[in-house]
XYZ file of C-alpha atoms in Angstrom:
750
model
C -4.375 69.096 42.051
C -1.390 67.645 40.078
C -2.382 64.169 40.901
C -5.971 64.863 39.734
C -4.665 66.094 36.306
C -2.518 63.068 35.928
C -5.447 60.726 36.582
C -7.600 62.712 34.180
C -4.961 62.277 31.370
C -4.672 58.580 32.056
C -8.495 58.159 31.756
C -8.606 60.174 28.527
C -5.682 58.304 26.888
C -7.728 55.268 25.797
C -10.346 57.687 24.302
C -7.539 59.299 22.233
C -6.277 55.927 21.145
C -9.875 54.903 20.054
C -10.069 58.084 18.017
C -7.128 57.124 15.888
C -7.772 55.650 12.415
C -4.976 53.836 10.582
C -5.330 54.057 6.820
C -3.609 52.130 4.109
C -3.979 53.419 0.456
C -3.684 50.929 -2.407
C -3.916 51.033 -6.145
C -7.328 49.610 -7.027
C -5.951 47.678 -9.974
C -2.507 46.486 -8.976
C -3.177 46.407 -5.150
C 0.215 48.087 -4.644
C 0.715 50.837 -2.045
C 0.217 54.445 -3.240
C 3.009 56.579 -1.853
C 2.584 60.126 -0.553
C -1.143 60.482 -0.982
C -2.543 63.758 0.436
C -5.491 63.367 2.713
C -7.524 66.453 3.609
C -8.770 65.925 7.156
C -10.438 69.241 7.924
C -10.181 72.961 7.057
C -6.805 73.282 8.827
C -5.140 69.931 8.413
C -3.832 67.769 5.591
C -1.867 64.556 6.168
C 0.492 62.867 3.750
C 0.888 59.067 3.573
C 4.367 57.527 3.759
C 6.116 55.577 1.022
C 4.144 52.488 1.992
C 0.908 54.325 1.507
C 0.212 54.351 5.282
C -1.009 57.162 7.524
C -2.827 57.777 10.810
C -5.516 60.390 11.290
C -7.246 61.644 14.582
C -10.978 61.731 14.253
C -13.734 62.315 16.797
C -16.496 60.935 14.547
C -16.793 59.277 11.097
C -15.673 61.832 8.421
C -15.577 62.421 4.735
C -11.840 62.635 3.801
C -10.497 63.832 0.429
C -7.709 61.680 -1.017
C -5.694 63.213 -3.785
C -2.665 62.172 -5.812
C -1.346 63.419 -9.119
C -1.463 59.924 -10.788
C -4.965 59.049 -9.374
C -8.518 60.280 -9.394
C -9.513 62.452 -6.455
C -11.914 60.591 -4.152
C -13.998 61.644 -1.147
C -14.347 58.633 1.182
C -16.218 58.222 4.491
C -13.709 57.026 7.038
C -14.697 55.624 10.551
C -13.393 57.351 13.687
C -11.235 54.447 14.659
C -9.768 51.194 13.485
C -8.019 49.892 10.466
C -9.198 51.094 6.958
C -7.923 50.191 3.430
C -8.709 52.788 0.744
C -8.503 51.933 -2.987
C -7.767 54.670 -5.447
C -8.592 54.481 -9.239
C -5.527 55.352 -11.352
C -5.924 58.466 -13.424
C -5.937 58.043 -17.237
C -2.312 58.981 -17.685
C -1.501 56.133 -20.110
C -3.177 54.528 -23.111
C -3.293 51.225 -21.305
C -5.553 52.969 -18.672
C -7.934 54.913 -20.958
C -11.040 52.813 -21.350
C -13.265 53.539 -24.324
C -16.558 52.051 -25.396
C -16.268 52.488 -29.099
C -17.705 49.752 -31.306
C -19.838 48.670 -28.228
C -16.724 47.070 -26.722
C -15.302 48.486 -23.556
C -11.548 47.965 -23.943
C -8.425 50.041 -23.209
C -7.618 52.463 -26.044
C -4.397 50.525 -26.632
C -6.373 47.499 -27.753
C -8.824 49.348 -29.995
C -8.291 48.812 -33.767
C -9.564 52.124 -34.982
C -8.703 55.806 -35.111
C -10.224 57.032 -31.892
C -9.822 60.345 -30.102
C -11.098 61.121 -26.651
C -12.109 64.571 -25.317
C -12.175 64.427 -21.544
C -13.906 66.953 -19.320
C -10.521 68.432 -18.385
C -9.947 69.169 -22.104
C -13.137 71.242 -22.190
C -12.092 73.123 -19.079
C -8.792 74.397 -20.719
C -10.838 77.061 -22.456
C -13.745 79.395 -21.694
C -16.389 76.568 -21.420
C -18.901 78.310 -23.856
C -18.203 76.072 -26.903
C -16.859 72.746 -27.990
C -14.667 74.293 -30.667
C -11.296 74.804 -29.172
C -11.103 71.540 -27.214
C -12.078 69.385 -30.192
C -9.693 71.224 -32.471
C -6.812 70.098 -30.378
C -7.304 66.518 -31.535
C -5.804 65.169 -34.774
C -8.180 64.773 -37.677
C -11.000 66.688 -36.097
C -12.182 70.257 -36.708
C -15.266 72.053 -35.459
C -16.076 75.433 -36.932
C -18.276 78.087 -35.475
C -19.303 80.756 -38.078
C -21.345 82.531 -35.387
C -21.897 81.708 -31.675
C -23.775 78.286 -31.542
C -23.623 77.886 -35.443
C -21.497 74.629 -35.545
C -20.107 72.728 -38.396
C -18.235 69.498 -37.727
C -15.436 68.047 -39.926
C -13.919 64.686 -39.181
C -11.390 63.880 -41.892
C -12.948 66.406 -44.258
C -16.623 65.553 -43.848
C -17.860 69.153 -43.649
C -17.707 69.330 -47.495
C -21.465 68.690 -47.723
C -22.378 70.639 -44.630
C -22.619 74.356 -45.522
C -24.434 74.749 -42.218
C -25.294 72.455 -39.436
C -23.857 69.020 -38.574
C -24.242 66.307 -41.266
C -22.461 63.073 -42.324
C -21.412 62.539 -38.686
C -23.415 60.278 -36.406
C -23.752 61.632 -32.920
C -24.848 59.732 -29.713
C -25.603 61.140 -26.324
C -25.491 58.694 -23.376
C -25.843 55.745 -25.761
C -28.884 57.154 -27.633
C -29.025 58.423 -31.193
C -28.742 62.241 -31.084
C -28.545 62.575 -34.805
C -32.054 62.649 -36.175
C -33.528 60.193 -38.703
C -32.984 62.751 -41.397
C -29.213 62.843 -40.803
C -28.944 66.262 -39.186
C -27.734 66.871 -35.584
C -28.760 69.719 -33.303
C -25.367 69.854 -31.659
C -25.925 73.525 -30.622
C -28.742 72.525 -28.089
C -26.090 71.163 -25.746
C -24.311 73.148 -23.012
C -20.840 71.997 -22.058
C -22.257 70.972 -18.596
C -24.284 68.283 -20.433
C -21.013 66.552 -21.476
C -18.450 64.816 -19.275
C -16.685 62.635 -21.697
C -16.494 62.329 -25.473
C -15.272 59.538 -27.717
C -14.762 60.148 -31.475
C -14.410 57.386 -34.041
C -12.555 58.886 -37.122
C -13.682 57.459 -40.469
C -16.532 55.193 -41.336
C -18.061 53.116 -38.532
C -21.125 51.872 -40.272
C -20.601 48.264 -39.282
C -22.164 49.050 -35.900
C -23.358 52.677 -36.137
C -25.068 52.810 -39.439
C -24.908 55.700 -42.077
C -22.161 58.318 -42.085
C -18.711 58.367 -43.649
C -17.431 61.149 -41.288
C -17.269 59.080 -38.185
C -19.057 58.916 -34.772
C -19.139 61.273 -31.843
C -20.364 59.738 -28.604
C -21.185 62.165 -25.640
C -21.746 60.947 -22.182
C -22.884 63.091 -19.210
C -22.367 62.151 -15.542
C -23.255 58.410 -15.272
C -23.965 58.119 -11.560
C -24.460 60.159 -8.377
C -21.847 59.367 -5.647
C -22.363 62.365 -3.425
C -24.891 65.038 -2.486
C -23.773 68.293 -3.958
C -25.003 71.849 -4.874
C -22.933 73.640 -7.510
C -22.960 77.009 -9.186
C -20.761 78.490 -11.931
C -20.525 82.019 -13.329
C -18.345 83.321 -16.171
C -18.162 86.658 -17.955
C -16.212 87.916 -20.888
C -15.815 90.272 -23.794
C -18.588 90.866 -26.325
C -21.242 90.714 -23.665
C -20.599 87.093 -22.669
C -22.395 85.927 -19.489
C -22.827 82.308 -18.668
C -24.045 80.727 -15.356
C -25.088 77.301 -14.243
C -26.840 75.950 -11.172
C -26.922 72.277 -10.293
C -28.069 69.809 -7.513
C -27.092 66.161 -7.156
C -29.020 64.059 -4.634
C -28.260 60.473 -3.718
C -31.146 58.181 -3.107
C -31.392 54.689 -1.567
C -30.781 52.863 -4.820
C -29.746 55.648 -7.215
C -29.906 59.333 -7.400
C -31.325 62.473 -9.121
C -29.478 65.313 -10.807
C -30.978 68.626 -11.901
C -29.014 71.431 -13.764
C -29.856 74.640 -15.412
C -27.446 76.641 -17.593
C -27.839 79.978 -19.332
C -25.469 81.543 -21.859
C -25.810 84.949 -23.554
C -23.499 87.027 -25.705
C -23.660 90.079 -28.070
C -21.071 88.483 -30.424
C -17.906 89.935 -32.056
C -19.657 90.780 -35.330
C -22.750 92.828 -35.927
C -25.899 90.721 -35.747
C -24.324 87.807 -33.841
C -26.184 87.792 -30.524
C -26.837 84.436 -28.898
C -29.073 83.325 -26.054
C -29.474 79.719 -24.819
C -31.077 78.070 -21.814
C -30.668 74.357 -21.079
C -32.245 72.247 -18.388
C -31.144 68.677 -17.802
C -32.923 66.283 -15.308
C -31.415 62.874 -14.851
C -32.549 60.002 -12.674
C -30.592 56.833 -11.820
C -32.083 53.764 -10.266
C -30.579 50.355 -9.617
C -33.355 47.996 -8.433
C -30.978 45.007 -8.287
C -27.399 43.998 -8.989
C -28.467 42.829 -12.383
C -30.155 45.921 -13.767
C -29.915 49.687 -13.926
C -32.407 52.264 -15.133
C -31.529 55.751 -16.364
C -33.933 58.404 -17.509
C -33.189 61.895 -18.795
C -35.034 64.995 -19.892
C -33.067 67.634 -21.860
C -34.820 70.891 -22.759
C -33.020 73.608 -24.807
C -34.236 77.032 -25.846
C -31.825 78.559 -28.336
C -31.690 81.817 -30.300
C -28.821 83.046 -32.384
C -28.406 85.552 -35.149
C -26.747 84.817 -38.521
C -24.363 87.586 -39.715
C -23.693 85.977 -43.061
C -20.399 85.638 -45.042
C -18.436 88.579 -46.343
C -16.228 89.160 -49.459
C -12.532 89.817 -49.031
C -13.094 93.583 -49.664
C -15.671 93.682 -46.991
C -13.447 91.912 -44.484
C -10.711 94.455 -45.237
C -13.179 97.354 -44.830
C -14.691 96.079 -41.504
C -14.548 92.453 -40.410
C -17.252 93.114 -37.682
C -19.934 94.010 -40.220
C -22.758 91.647 -41.100
C -23.588 90.724 -44.678
C -25.778 93.502 -46.129
C -29.401 92.542 -45.610
C -28.840 90.063 -42.717
C -29.903 92.360 -39.967
C -32.763 93.905 -42.013
C -34.120 90.493 -42.764
C -33.551 89.267 -39.108
C -31.444 86.323 -40.360
C -31.476 84.096 -37.254
C -32.462 80.835 -35.726
C -34.974 80.021 -32.981
C -34.947 76.490 -31.780
C -36.827 74.810 -28.873
C -36.167 71.187 -28.330
C -37.326 68.581 -25.784
C -35.416 65.295 -25.699
C -36.517 62.487 -23.366
C -34.675 59.182 -22.872
C -34.999 55.854 -21.057
C -32.230 53.416 -20.843
C -32.206 49.946 -19.269
C -29.115 47.797 -18.614
C -29.660 44.126 -17.741
C -27.191 41.330 -16.999
C -28.826 37.949 -17.537
C -25.751 36.011 -16.291
C -21.973 36.324 -16.439
C -22.011 35.583 -20.151
C -24.963 37.738 -21.422
C -26.062 41.292 -20.977
C -28.266 43.786 -22.836
C -28.634 47.564 -23.099
C -31.727 49.073 -24.607
C -32.370 52.761 -25.019
C -35.431 54.703 -26.209
C -35.882 58.318 -26.992
C -38.546 60.820 -27.978
C -37.870 64.248 -29.339
C -39.854 67.374 -30.313
C -38.363 70.481 -31.996
C -39.837 73.828 -33.078
C -37.500 75.510 -35.546
C -37.780 79.052 -37.012
C -35.246 80.472 -39.436
C -35.764 83.832 -41.151
C -32.979 84.243 -43.704
C -31.963 86.899 -46.250
C -33.838 85.030 -48.969
C -36.733 83.327 -47.200
C -38.432 82.438 -43.951
C -38.592 78.826 -42.764
C -40.648 77.242 -39.952
C -40.522 73.585 -39.039
C -42.078 71.345 -36.300
C -40.593 67.975 -35.917
C -41.611 64.912 -33.872
C -39.357 61.915 -33.770
C -38.666 58.728 -31.859
C -36.305 55.805 -31.959
C -34.157 53.439 -30.004
C -31.270 51.069 -29.885
C -30.644 47.652 -28.419
C -27.448 45.750 -28.158
C -26.741 42.217 -26.642
C -23.282 41.194 -25.671
C -22.278 37.524 -25.227
C -18.878 36.316 -23.867
C -17.787 32.778 -24.308
C -14.796 30.530 -25.051
C -14.650 28.612 -28.328
C -11.839 26.089 -28.808
C -9.815 27.827 -26.100
C -10.342 31.243 -27.917
C -12.159 33.906 -25.871
C -14.921 35.461 -28.032
C -17.367 38.226 -27.639
C -20.535 38.453 -29.786
C -22.287 41.737 -30.085
C -25.610 42.070 -31.894
C -28.587 44.429 -32.043
C -30.383 47.026 -34.028
C -31.328 50.696 -34.235
C -34.525 52.335 -35.515
C -35.431 56.046 -36.026
C -38.496 57.782 -37.415
C -39.155 61.486 -37.744
C -42.194 63.416 -39.026
C -41.696 67.167 -39.921
C -44.142 69.865 -40.983
C -42.008 72.302 -42.920
C -43.244 75.607 -44.410
C -41.240 78.120 -46.502
C -42.360 81.719 -46.761
C -41.090 84.917 -48.218
C -39.265 87.173 -45.908
C -40.542 90.739 -45.647
C -38.149 92.747 -43.415
C -37.837 89.824 -40.930
C -41.515 89.042 -40.903
C -43.351 86.096 -42.482
C -44.735 86.847 -45.948
C -46.623 84.719 -48.391
C -46.195 81.032 -48.198
C -44.128 79.488 -51.003
C -44.414 75.814 -50.341
C -45.360 73.512 -47.442
C -44.280 69.897 -47.062
C -44.841 67.010 -44.681
C -41.592 65.007 -44.462
C -41.406 61.407 -43.260
C -37.991 59.869 -42.737
C -37.208 56.305 -41.526
C -33.775 54.785 -41.023
C -32.917 51.459 -39.483
C -30.070 48.939 -39.317
C -29.071 45.601 -37.808
C -25.540 45.018 -36.669
C -23.422 42.035 -35.681
C -19.915 41.904 -34.525
C -17.428 39.096 -33.475
C -14.360 39.800 -31.368
C -11.906 36.864 -30.956
C -8.761 36.932 -28.883
C -6.824 34.586 -31.289
C -3.771 34.778 -29.000
C -2.935 36.760 -25.786
C -1.589 39.491 -28.003
C -3.825 39.333 -31.122
C -7.452 40.526 -31.175
C -9.555 40.169 -34.280
C -12.826 42.046 -34.921
C -15.254 41.325 -37.707
C -18.487 43.441 -38.038
C -21.384 43.805 -40.385
C -24.537 45.950 -40.607
C -27.505 45.893 -42.861
C -29.005 49.383 -43.543
C -32.386 50.528 -44.585
C -33.626 54.107 -45.191
C -36.378 56.026 -46.960
C -37.980 59.402 -47.048
C -41.291 60.744 -48.241
C -41.913 64.416 -49.230
C -45.573 65.305 -49.566
C -45.810 68.878 -50.961
C -49.262 69.928 -49.853
C -48.751 73.632 -50.714
C -46.925 74.654 -53.816
C -47.394 78.406 -54.718
C -44.476 78.102 -57.256
C -45.981 75.408 -59.482
C -49.550 75.502 -58.223
C -49.933 71.764 -57.963
C -49.387 69.593 -54.888
C -47.052 66.696 -55.422
C -45.344 63.779 -53.776
C -41.762 62.572 -53.842
C -40.617 59.298 -52.290
C -37.386 57.377 -52.319
C -36.402 54.194 -50.686
C -32.749 53.354 -50.833
C -31.571 49.860 -51.587
C -30.444 47.912 -48.523
C -26.763 48.528 -47.934
C -24.425 45.980 -46.303
C -21.565 47.678 -44.532
C -18.603 45.324 -43.359
C -15.564 45.962 -41.260
C -12.472 43.853 -40.499
C -9.843 44.862 -37.860
C -6.852 43.498 -36.028
C -5.110 44.676 -32.963
C -1.720 43.156 -32.110
C 0.137 43.908 -28.906
C 3.930 44.269 -29.256
C 4.244 44.263 -25.525
C 2.173 45.260 -22.450
C 2.412 48.977 -23.391
C 2.388 49.180 -27.278
C 0.217 47.761 -30.050
C -0.324 47.958 -33.771
C -3.795 48.027 -35.340
C -5.080 47.655 -38.902
C -8.590 47.802 -40.358
C -10.629 47.895 -43.492
C -13.991 49.658 -43.128
C -16.805 50.254 -45.577
C -19.124 53.293 -45.252
C -22.086 54.858 -46.915
C -24.036 58.082 -46.419
C -27.379 58.737 -48.187
C -28.381 62.358 -48.802
C -30.365 64.039 -46.158
C -33.772 65.606 -46.772
C -32.189 69.076 -46.453
C -29.862 68.211 -49.299
C -32.661 66.737 -51.552
C -35.251 69.374 -50.637
C -33.681 72.809 -50.983
C -34.774 76.295 -49.977
C -35.756 77.494 -53.383
C -38.327 74.667 -53.740
C -36.551 72.097 -55.935
C -36.440 68.371 -55.127
C -33.348 66.528 -56.359
C -34.233 62.896 -56.303
C -31.103 62.054 -58.458
C -28.667 62.806 -55.607
C -26.882 59.519 -54.898
C -25.552 58.201 -51.605
C -21.823 58.436 -50.927
C -20.019 55.144 -50.659
C -16.425 54.437 -49.700
C -13.761 52.187 -48.183
C -11.215 53.128 -45.658
C -7.909 51.395 -45.083
C -6.105 52.226 -41.886
C -2.903 51.295 -40.032
C -2.007 52.616 -36.596
C 0.386 52.348 -33.698
C -0.061 53.195 -29.989
C 2.387 53.082 -27.076
C 2.946 54.218 -23.587
C 6.441 54.667 -22.074
C 7.903 55.342 -18.671
C 4.784 54.413 -16.692
C 2.483 56.412 -18.864
C 4.538 59.617 -18.827
C 5.002 59.400 -22.570
C 2.205 58.357 -24.935
C 2.148 58.008 -28.727
C -0.934 57.492 -30.881
C -0.587 57.616 -34.648
C -2.317 56.382 -37.763
C -2.173 56.553 -41.581
C -5.250 56.032 -43.746
C -6.516 56.030 -47.291
C -10.244 56.587 -47.843
C -11.611 56.072 -51.336
C -15.021 57.870 -51.642
C -17.358 57.545 -54.621
C -20.282 59.813 -55.415
C -18.875 62.518 -53.152
C -21.608 65.109 -52.320
C -20.413 68.683 -52.593
C -22.122 72.071 -52.691
C -22.557 74.949 -55.111
C -24.620 78.142 -55.060
C -27.005 79.386 -57.702
C -27.457 83.000 -58.743
C -30.055 83.519 -55.974
C -27.532 82.556 -53.380
C -29.300 79.267 -52.522
C -27.041 76.353 -51.547
C -27.550 73.269 -53.782
C -25.941 69.862 -53.834
C -24.435 67.530 -56.416
C -22.418 64.361 -56.721
C -18.791 65.127 -57.584
C -17.440 61.813 -58.797
C -14.760 60.392 -56.567
C -12.284 61.677 -54.006
C -9.005 60.176 -52.766
C -8.362 61.008 -49.097
C -4.899 60.131 -47.718
C -3.913 61.135 -44.288
C -1.550 61.066 -41.350
C -2.714 61.764 -37.704
C -0.307 61.853 -34.778
C -0.615 62.679 -31.046
C 2.319 62.701 -28.639
C 2.130 63.715 -24.975
C 4.741 63.622 -22.349
C 5.029 64.649 -18.679
C 8.152 66.739 -18.040
C 7.378 66.738 -14.342
C 5.179 64.426 -12.276
C 5.906 64.713 -8.567
C 3.271 64.275 -5.911
C 5.289 66.149 -3.269
C 6.679 68.900 -5.488
C 5.376 72.453 -5.792
C 4.868 71.804 -9.531
C 3.145 68.419 -9.406
C 2.862 67.988 -13.143
C 3.987 69.764 -16.278
C 2.662 68.134 -19.421
C 3.175 68.908 -23.104
C 0.940 67.529 -25.942
C 1.501 67.758 -29.677
C -1.104 66.837 -32.237
C -0.408 66.801 -35.993
C -2.836 66.280 -38.946
C -1.800 65.811 -42.469
C -4.839 65.503 -44.842
C -3.953 65.094 -48.499
C -7.377 64.913 -50.146
C -8.059 65.400 -53.868
C -10.850 65.104 -56.388
C -10.693 62.336 -58.899
C -12.523 62.580 -62.216
C -14.596 65.574 -61.214
C -15.810 67.422 -64.401
C -18.709 69.892 -64.372
C -19.526 71.524 -67.681
C -16.453 73.089 -69.035
C -14.698 72.878 -65.660
C -12.335 69.998 -64.877
C -11.470 69.883 -61.160
C -9.781 66.533 -61.285
C -6.548 66.550 -59.230
C -7.585 69.656 -57.225
C -7.394 69.676 -53.446
C -10.694 68.870 -51.602
C -12.559 72.009 -50.837
C -12.605 73.150 -47.129
C -9.726 70.921 -45.921
C -6.450 72.196 -44.607
C -3.593 70.032 -45.615
C -1.732 70.532 -42.378
C -2.836 71.483 -38.795
C -0.815 71.404 -35.625
C -1.766 71.829 -31.983
C 0.690 72.324 -29.072
C -0.453 72.326 -25.444
C 1.316 73.002 -22.193
C -0.486 72.192 -18.899
C 1.015 72.978 -15.476
C -0.510 71.883 -12.217
C 0.795 72.801 -8.762
C 0.278 71.362 -5.290
C -1.318 74.544 -3.911
C -3.942 74.335 -6.644
C -2.717 76.944 -9.217
C -2.717 75.852 -12.847
C -1.833 77.066 -16.321
C -3.160 75.915 -19.632
C -1.596 77.223 -22.920
C -2.619 76.211 -26.440
C -1.117 77.011 -29.829
C -2.853 75.977 -32.997
C -1.662 76.309 -36.607
C -4.069 75.881 -39.503
C -2.664 75.762 -43.076
C -4.146 77.324 -46.175
C -7.692 76.092 -46.861
C -9.077 76.000 -50.399
C -12.557 77.596 -50.458
C -13.750 76.640 -53.874
C -13.517 73.571 -56.095
C -11.325 75.457 -58.605
C -8.747 76.036 -55.777
C -8.512 79.736 -56.783
C -9.491 81.234 -53.319
C -7.950 80.270 -50.021
C -8.321 81.020 -46.343
C -4.742 82.086 -45.468
C -2.850 80.081 -42.865
C -2.976 81.340 -39.338
C -1.688 80.774 -35.794
C -4.119 80.921 -32.824
C -3.068 81.044 -29.255
C -5.198 80.685 -26.036
C -4.382 80.657 -22.315
C -6.134 79.978 -19.035
C -4.901 80.380 -15.521
C -6.666 79.695 -12.268
C -6.755 78.072 -8.886
C -8.853 75.182 -7.861
C -8.989 73.435 -4.509
C -11.046 72.585 -1.459
C -11.981 74.946 1.452
C -12.577 72.481 4.248
C -14.094 69.093 3.600
C -17.413 70.367 2.090
C -16.615 73.211 -0.260
C -14.695 73.118 -3.539
C -13.823 76.345 -5.282
C -12.253 77.423 -8.569
C -11.234 80.886 -9.884
C -9.988 81.334 -13.450
C -9.081 83.971 -16.014
C -8.331 83.416 -19.711
C -7.371 84.987 -22.970
C -8.531 83.882 -26.450
C -6.690 84.685 -29.598
C -3.685 85.970 -27.603
C -1.795 87.377 -30.672
C -4.900 89.014 -32.125
C -4.730 86.935 -35.326
C -7.150 87.624 -38.272
C -8.829 84.473 -39.379
C -12.174 82.980 -40.242
C -13.419 80.103 -38.146
C -15.717 78.688 -40.685
C -15.850 79.657 -44.287
C -18.578 79.474 -46.890
C -17.532 76.977 -49.616
C -18.211 77.641 -53.336
C -20.395 80.648 -52.519
C -22.113 83.132 -54.980
C -20.729 86.578 -55.122
C -17.407 85.902 -53.460
C -18.876 85.766 -49.978
C -16.369 83.314 -48.415
C -15.403 84.700 -45.080
C -16.886 84.593 -41.584
C -14.398 86.512 -39.489
C -13.700 85.236 -36.006
C -13.201 87.238 -32.840
C -10.136 89.285 -32.120
C -8.232 89.007 -28.790
C -10.793 88.706 -25.966
C -10.757 88.023 -22.204
C -12.979 86.008 -19.906
C -12.998 84.952 -16.231
C -15.161 83.003 -13.848
C -15.847 81.231 -10.567
C -17.114 77.732 -9.717
C -18.373 76.750 -6.254
C -19.524 73.280 -5.116
C -20.951 72.376 -1.746
C -21.054 68.757 -0.549
C -23.734 67.931 1.993
C-alpha cells in the first residue's frame, strides 16, 4: 500500500509541475520590474511578487487574475495554466509626466501642455455622493459649479457665470469629442448622470483657436472608450431629503468591439420647499474596430428630466426660514421638464504613420417646458452638427512638427412659445417664434518641437455665426416680425510655448484671443423684447505657468498667473417685473493666480495604509469693472459681480491594503459681491464633506463597494448659487444643511 502511494505521487508530480505558471510583472513604459505586486488567484488566495516582480502561481486551467499595485492601474489578465508569462502594467497617473490630456487636439502629457488645464478623474467624482458634478469640480482651482436647486447648474470658469443667471453659457462643452453645447450657445449639462462621465478635461480661459466661441473655457467629457471585459454592474445610493439613485449596466465584448448599455435613475425631494428632482438617463454605446486603421463608435443618450425651481429669497426670508420657496413658485409650478435624445457617430481613421483623421457627427432633439412665476415657456428643438480634425506628423529641417486642421459646424431650429401662467397651467399665448441658429469655424494649428525641451504652438480659427428670429405670433404688438443678425467673421489666434526645465518640470506661456457672441436667450428675453444691439464679448488672455513633479511623482505642483482683458462684457440686470435682461458693461480686467499642490505622505504597496495623499487648491481672482457707467451709477473699479476673490480646497485621501478608504474635503469660499454696486455680499463660508467605505474583490469575478458619507459636516449656512443684480433683493438660494448618504456598488465579471 505504501509503495502504491509513492508511485502515485511520482506520477502526479509532473502534472503539478505543468500546473505552475511563472509570472514576471513589468512597467509597460520603462520595462522595469514592478516590485511586490499583489495577484488575486482565487477567493481564498492572493500572492505577492518579489522585489524583482516575479511570482509563481498554481493553476489547473487558464484563469483571470487581478493584478494590483498602488502605483499602477488594476488589471484583470487571462493567464495560462502553465509556462512563462510576462505581464505589463500601466502606471497610474500619479505624476504630471504621466497624466495624458487631449486638450487642443494634441495628446501630450500635462507637463508639456502650454495652457491652464484641470483634470477631473473618475476617482474625483467618487469622493462625494455621486449625484452631482458640483463638489468634485469645485476642488479644482479657477473652476466653480453652482447648483441653485438639484440639477439647476451654473458653471463659472474664471468668472464666466456673470452672464449666466441660469443654465450654462459662455463655456464650450464636448462629450466624447462631439459638441454638447448647442448652436445657440447653451448647454444642457443637467441631462448627464455621473455614470455618463469617466474623465473630464477643462481648459481655463479662451480656447477659440481650436474650439470656437466662448471666453469661459472648454469642458471635455469622455465616457468609457472601450469594452475590455464582460461585466454586469448595479449601484444603489440613498440619502437625506428623499434621495434615491440607482444604476444598472451591462458591458459585452464582441469579436471586434463591444456594446455597453446603462440605465440610471435619480430622485430627491430637495432640501427646500418645491425642489423635487427626477431624472432618468439611458446610454447605449457601440464600439467596432473593422481593421487596425479604423474605429467606429456610436452612442445614444436619452434623458428625461424634471426639477422644481424654488426661486431666490431675500435676506429676511432666509433668516425666517431658509427652506421656504419664493412666494408664488409653488403656486405657479415653477419647474423644468426636459426630454432629450442625443445620437452620435464617430469614425477614427489612420491613413498612414503620418496622417490620421477623426470625424464626428451628432443629431439632437429636445422638448423643453418651463412654467415660471411670470410666464410659461414651451420649446421644441432639433439640431445637428459635426466636427472633423486631421493630424499630420512630419519633420521639417530636423524639427518635428504636427499640423492639425479641421472644422466644426452646428445648426439648430427651435419652435419657441411663451404663454401666460395661470396657476401652473398654460394661459393665453403671448408670442411665438421660430429660431434658427448657425455657427461654424475652421481651425489650424502648428506644433513645432524647436528643441528637445522647447515646444511652440501657433493656432488660428475663423468663426462664423448668425441667428434668425421669426416672430410668427405677437399678441403684445399684434404684428408678426423678423429679426436677423449675422456676425462679422472673427479670427481668433493663439501662440503658446512650453519649455522643459528638466524631465519633471516645465514652464509655459501663452497669448490667446477669445470672443463670445450673445446667445439667442440673451437677445430674445422672456418679456418679449429683442435686443439686437447686444455686442459680442472680445478679449485677450496672457498666461504664465509652471508645472513640476518631485520624488517620483509623490509631489506635484501646477500653478499659473493670468491677465484677461475683456471688452463689451455682457452682464445682467432685472426689470421691475423681475425679468432678467442683458447689457454690455464696458470692459473688465481679470487678474488671477491659480495653484494646485498634491503630495503623498505615504505610498507603500505592502503597508496597511498603502497611500495617504493631501491636495491643496488655491484660487485668487482679482477681477474688476473698467469704465462701467450706467445712468447716474459709476461702477468702474468695483469687483466683478458673482466672483469670490479667494477660494481654497484641502483634500485628504487615505487608501488601505484591505480596501478601506477615507476621503475628506474642506472648502473655503470668500465673500462674493452679488450686485454691480458691491453693496450686497454672500458671506464667506467653510464647507466640509467626508466619505468612508470599502472596495475590493470577492473572488475573481465579483467586485464590491460599500460607502457612507456626510455633506456639510459642520452645518454651515451658505448659498450655492446666488441671483446676481436681482429685483426686490432676492439674492439667496440657500443650500442644504448637514446631510447623510450611503450606498453599495456590485459588479460581476463573466
